[in-house]
mmCIF file of C-alpha atoms in Angstrom:
data_model
loop_
_atom_site.group_PDB
_atom_site.id
_atom_site.type_symbol
_atom_site.label_atom_id
_atom_site.label_comp_id
_atom_site.label_asym_id
_atom_site.label_seq_id
_atom_site.Cartn_x
_atom_site.Cartn_y
_atom_site.Cartn_z
ATOM 1 C CA MET A 1 82.350 41.186 58.400
ATOM 2 C CA ALA A 2 84.269 37.499 57.846
ATOM 3 C CA HIS A 3 87.998 37.663 57.525
ATOM 4 C CA ARG A 4 89.813 34.262 56.343
ATOM 5 C CA ALA A 5 93.129 35.308 55.467
ATOM 6 C CA PRO A 6 95.763 32.880 58.451
ATOM 7 C CA LEU A 7 97.019 34.097 61.180
ATOM 8 C CA ILE A 8 100.113 34.328 60.605
ATOM 9 C CA ILE A 9 102.376 35.328 63.650
ATOM 10 C CA ALA A 10 106.027 35.982 63.358
ATOM 11 C CA ASP A 11 108.980 36.386 65.574
ATOM 12 C CA TYR A 12 110.039 39.720 66.573
ATOM 13 C CA SER A 13 112.194 42.119 63.932
ATOM 14 C CA ASP A 14 114.437 44.559 63.964
ATOM 15 C CA ASP A 15 112.885 46.062 61.085
ATOM 16 C CA TRP A 16 109.608 47.169 62.148
ATOM 17 C CA PRO A 17 110.804 50.254 64.603
ATOM 18 C CA ARG A 18 112.032 51.460 61.368
ATOM 19 C CA GLN A 19 109.354 50.930 59.510
ATOM 20 C CA PHE A 20 107.266 52.349 61.231
ATOM 21 C CA ALA A 21 108.883 55.199 61.693
ATOM 22 C CA ALA A 22 109.802 55.179 57.668
ATOM 23 C CA GLU A 23 105.547 55.555 57.622
ATOM 24 C CA ARG A 24 105.076 57.768 60.099
ATOM 25 C CA ASN A 25 107.402 60.192 58.591
ATOM 26 C CA ARG A 26 105.498 60.134 55.204
ATOM 27 C CA LEU A 27 102.973 60.571 57.114
ATOM 28 C CA LEU A 28 102.835 63.349 59.055
ATOM 29 C CA ALA A 29 104.805 65.220 55.608
ATOM 30 C CA ALA A 30 101.746 64.886 54.208
ATOM 31 C CA LEU A 31 98.931 65.694 56.865
ATOM 32 C CA PRO A 32 98.222 69.181 58.342
ATOM 33 C CA THR A 33 99.935 70.076 61.578
ATOM 34 C CA GLY A 34 98.102 68.973 64.412
ATOM 35 C CA PHE A 35 98.641 65.210 63.969
ATOM 36 C CA ASP A 36 100.604 62.637 66.182
ATOM 37 C CA VAL A 37 101.491 59.151 64.995
ATOM 38 C CA GLU A 38 102.032 56.317 67.386
ATOM 39 C CA HIS A 39 103.628 53.478 67.345
ATOM 40 C CA VAL A 40 101.318 50.179 68.526
ATOM 41 C CA GLY A 41 100.348 46.741 68.123
ATOM 42 C CA SER A 42 103.196 44.029 69.364
ATOM 43 C CA THR A 43 105.154 45.105 66.744
ATOM 44 C CA ALA A 44 106.411 47.933 68.814
ATOM 45 C CA VAL A 45 108.050 46.387 71.883
ATOM 46 C CA PRO A 46 110.764 45.171 71.000
ATOM 47 C CA ASP A 47 111.430 41.481 71.208
ATOM 48 C CA LEU A 48 107.517 40.885 71.370
ATOM 49 C CA ALA A 49 105.954 38.071 68.245
ATOM 50 C CA ALA A 50 103.100 38.906 65.887
ATOM 51 C CA LYS A 51 101.160 39.211 63.778
ATOM 52 C CA PRO A 52 103.550 41.611 60.147
ATOM 53 C CA ILE A 53 102.055 44.605 60.173
ATOM 54 C CA ILE A 54 103.296 47.294 61.575
ATOM 55 C CA ASP A 55 99.764 48.640 63.310
ATOM 56 C CA LEU A 56 99.761 53.144 63.558
ATOM 57 C CA MET A 57 97.594 55.097 66.037
ATOM 58 C CA LEU A 58 96.775 58.177 64.143
ATOM 59 C CA GLY A 59 95.626 60.803 65.932
ATOM 60 C CA ALA A 60 93.922 64.138 65.782
ATOM 61 C CA ALA A 61 92.081 67.088 67.608
ATOM 62 C CA SER A 62 88.657 65.559 66.409
ATOM 63 C CA LEU A 63 86.942 62.157 63.971
ATOM 64 C CA SER A 64 86.425 65.523 61.832
ATOM 65 C CA ASP A 65 89.894 66.366 61.104
ATOM 66 C CA ILE A 66 90.856 62.525 60.617
ATOM 67 C CA GLU A 67 87.363 62.721 58.138
ATOM 68 C CA GLN A 68 88.603 66.101 56.166
ATOM 69 C CA VAL A 69 92.284 64.491 55.869
ATOM 70 C CA LEU A 70 90.911 59.767 54.281
ATOM 71 C CA PRO A 71 91.080 61.295 50.829
ATOM 72 C CA LEU A 72 94.193 63.016 51.679
ATOM 73 C CA LEU A 73 95.283 59.249 53.948
ATOM 74 C CA GLN A 74 93.486 57.282 50.630
ATOM 75 C CA GLY A 75 96.243 59.387 48.379
ATOM 76 C CA LEU A 76 99.325 58.242 49.670
ATOM 77 C CA GLY A 77 97.470 54.244 48.445
ATOM 78 C CA TYR A 78 95.905 53.726 52.264
ATOM 79 C CA ASP A 79 92.305 52.105 51.930
ATOM 80 C CA TYR A 80 89.643 53.204 54.206
ATOM 81 C CA ARG A 81 87.491 50.026 55.788
ATOM 82 C CA PRO A 82 84.276 52.811 57.151
ATOM 83 C CA GLU A 83 82.784 49.053 57.639
ATOM 84 C CA HIS A 84 84.831 48.777 61.152
ATOM 85 C CA GLU A 85 83.216 51.909 62.666
ATOM 86 C CA VAL A 86 80.434 48.817 63.449
ATOM 87 C CA ALA A 87 82.470 47.979 66.332
ATOM 88 C CA LEU A 88 84.245 50.659 66.935
ATOM 89 C CA PRO A 89 82.794 54.287 66.084
ATOM 90 C CA GLU A 90 85.076 55.707 67.881
ATOM 91 C CA ARG A 91 88.199 54.355 64.830
ATOM 92 C CA ARG A 92 88.460 55.275 61.672
ATOM 93 C CA PHE A 93 90.832 52.367 60.286
ATOM 94 C CA LEU A 94 92.486 52.129 56.764
ATOM 95 C CA ALA A 95 95.308 49.587 55.461
ATOM 96 C CA TRP A 96 98.412 50.060 53.304
ATOM 97 C CA PRO A 97 99.015 48.946 50.152
ATOM 98 C CA MET A 98 95.022 48.494 48.987
ATOM 99 C CA THR A 99 96.358 44.865 48.498
ATOM 100 C CA ARG A 100 97.239 42.511 50.951
ATOM 101 C CA PRO A 101 99.048 41.261 52.424
ATOM 102 C CA ARG A 102 98.687 44.606 54.148
ATOM 103 C CA GLN A 103 102.817 46.030 55.858
ATOM 104 C CA PHE A 104 100.207 48.607 57.926
ATOM 105 C CA HIS A 105 96.986 49.095 59.206
ATOM 106 C CA LEU A 106 96.415 53.052 60.901
ATOM 107 C CA HIS A 107 94.224 53.347 63.534
ATOM 108 C CA ALA A 108 93.391 56.971 63.418
ATOM 109 C CA VAL A 109 90.937 58.686 66.528
ATOM 110 C CA GLU A 110 91.213 61.520 69.083
ATOM 111 C CA ILE A 111 93.958 61.893 70.716
ATOM 112 C CA GLY A 112 93.243 61.581 75.266
ATOM 113 C CA SER A 113 89.936 59.184 73.767
ATOM 114 C CA PRO A 114 90.039 55.966 75.810
ATOM 115 C CA PHE A 115 91.509 54.009 72.521
ATOM 116 C CA TRP A 116 94.794 56.539 72.187
ATOM 117 C CA HIS A 117 95.339 56.345 75.912
ATOM 118 C CA ASP A 118 94.773 53.046 76.353
ATOM 119 C CA HIS A 119 96.585 51.502 72.848
ATOM 120 C CA LEU A 120 99.292 53.505 74.387
ATOM 121 C CA ARG A 121 98.636 51.933 77.939
ATOM 122 C CA PHE A 122 98.923 48.624 76.918
ATOM 123 C CA ARG A 123 101.962 49.266 75.013
ATOM 124 C CA ASP A 124 104.069 50.148 77.600
ATOM 125 C CA ARG A 125 102.737 48.234 80.321
ATOM 126 C CA LEU A 126 104.325 45.569 77.839
ATOM 127 C CA ARG A 127 107.191 47.290 77.175
ATOM 128 C CA ALA A 128 108.983 47.664 80.521
ATOM 129 C CA ASP A 129 107.582 44.340 81.455
ATOM 130 C CA PRO A 130 109.609 41.828 78.972
ATOM 131 C CA GLU A 131 107.783 38.663 80.954
ATOM 132 C CA LEU A 132 104.409 39.416 80.637
ATOM 133 C CA ALA A 133 105.629 40.547 76.693
ATOM 134 C CA GLN A 134 106.385 36.970 76.398
ATOM 135 C CA HIS A 135 103.962 35.214 78.124
ATOM 136 C CA TYR A 136 101.527 38.160 76.059
ATOM 137 C CA ALA A 137 103.899 36.422 73.010
ATOM 138 C CA GLN A 138 103.124 32.270 74.420
ATOM 139 C CA LEU A 139 99.443 33.092 73.870
ATOM 140 C CA LYS A 140 98.808 34.305 70.843
ATOM 141 C CA TRP A 141 101.095 31.226 69.397
ATOM 142 C CA ALA A 142 98.137 29.871 70.904
ATOM 143 C CA LEU A 143 95.772 31.046 69.719
ATOM 144 C CA ALA A 144 96.921 31.486 65.837
ATOM 145 C CA LYS A 145 97.484 27.766 66.446
ATOM 146 C CA ARG A 146 94.008 26.895 67.840
ATOM 147 C CA HIS A 147 92.246 29.746 65.694
ATOM 148 C CA GLY A 148 93.631 29.594 62.066
ATOM 149 C CA ASP A 149 91.768 31.672 59.812
ATOM 150 C CA ASP A 150 89.444 32.938 62.306
ATOM 151 C CA ARG A 151 90.880 36.113 63.507
ATOM 152 C CA ALA A 152 87.628 37.596 65.215
ATOM 153 C CA ALA A 153 88.091 33.985 67.945
ATOM 154 C CA TYR A 154 91.597 35.313 67.914
ATOM 155 C CA THR A 155 91.094 39.083 68.636
ATOM 156 C CA GLU A 156 88.237 38.532 70.928
ATOM 157 C CA VAL A 157 90.529 35.666 73.486
ATOM 158 C CA LYS A 158 93.276 38.909 72.841
ATOM 159 C CA SER A 159 90.821 41.374 74.099
ATOM 160 C CA GLY A 160 90.646 39.792 77.828
ATOM 161 C CA PHE A 161 94.405 39.186 77.749
ATOM 162 C CA ILE A 162 94.380 43.072 77.519
ATOM 163 C CA ARG A 163 91.132 43.803 79.171
ATOM 164 C CA ASP A 164 93.295 42.260 82.908
ATOM 165 C CA VAL A 165 97.014 43.844 82.003
ATOM 166 C CA LEU A 166 94.999 47.846 81.370
ATOM 167 C CA ALA A 167 92.914 47.109 84.771
ATOM 168 C CA GLY A 168 95.846 46.337 86.730
#
């Protein structure tokens, strides 16, 4: 599926953690017990440039638990995008609001899964190493400039950096 919206990378915003916290609280207030919400992606790393969309990782004991709350999440205004499961069958992807521009991307996965651990580990490595985070920011600026509106190419090259960080 082609996504042709322009890639926008923004300087870090001190408002991103507040936006995350407010949305996390809204989600946890609506969900049954047993769910967790983590701030992941570049907006979760202080001083890191990012696409200005907050990535939230919703965790549950199983994908079945997540699938049971999809109608609830849609009722909160999230757009469920099942077509993304072709590439990542272990994740349920939703975006808010229903129309662009999006403010939140919600990655719903099983707690303890490789997806869960890798996203937390990558975030924590960047938080712990400002030089590594700056290198990642420079890569993202260059990729956004080079690839314009080709998110697949942008993500492909970025994924190599992420794999290298996780392997280190």
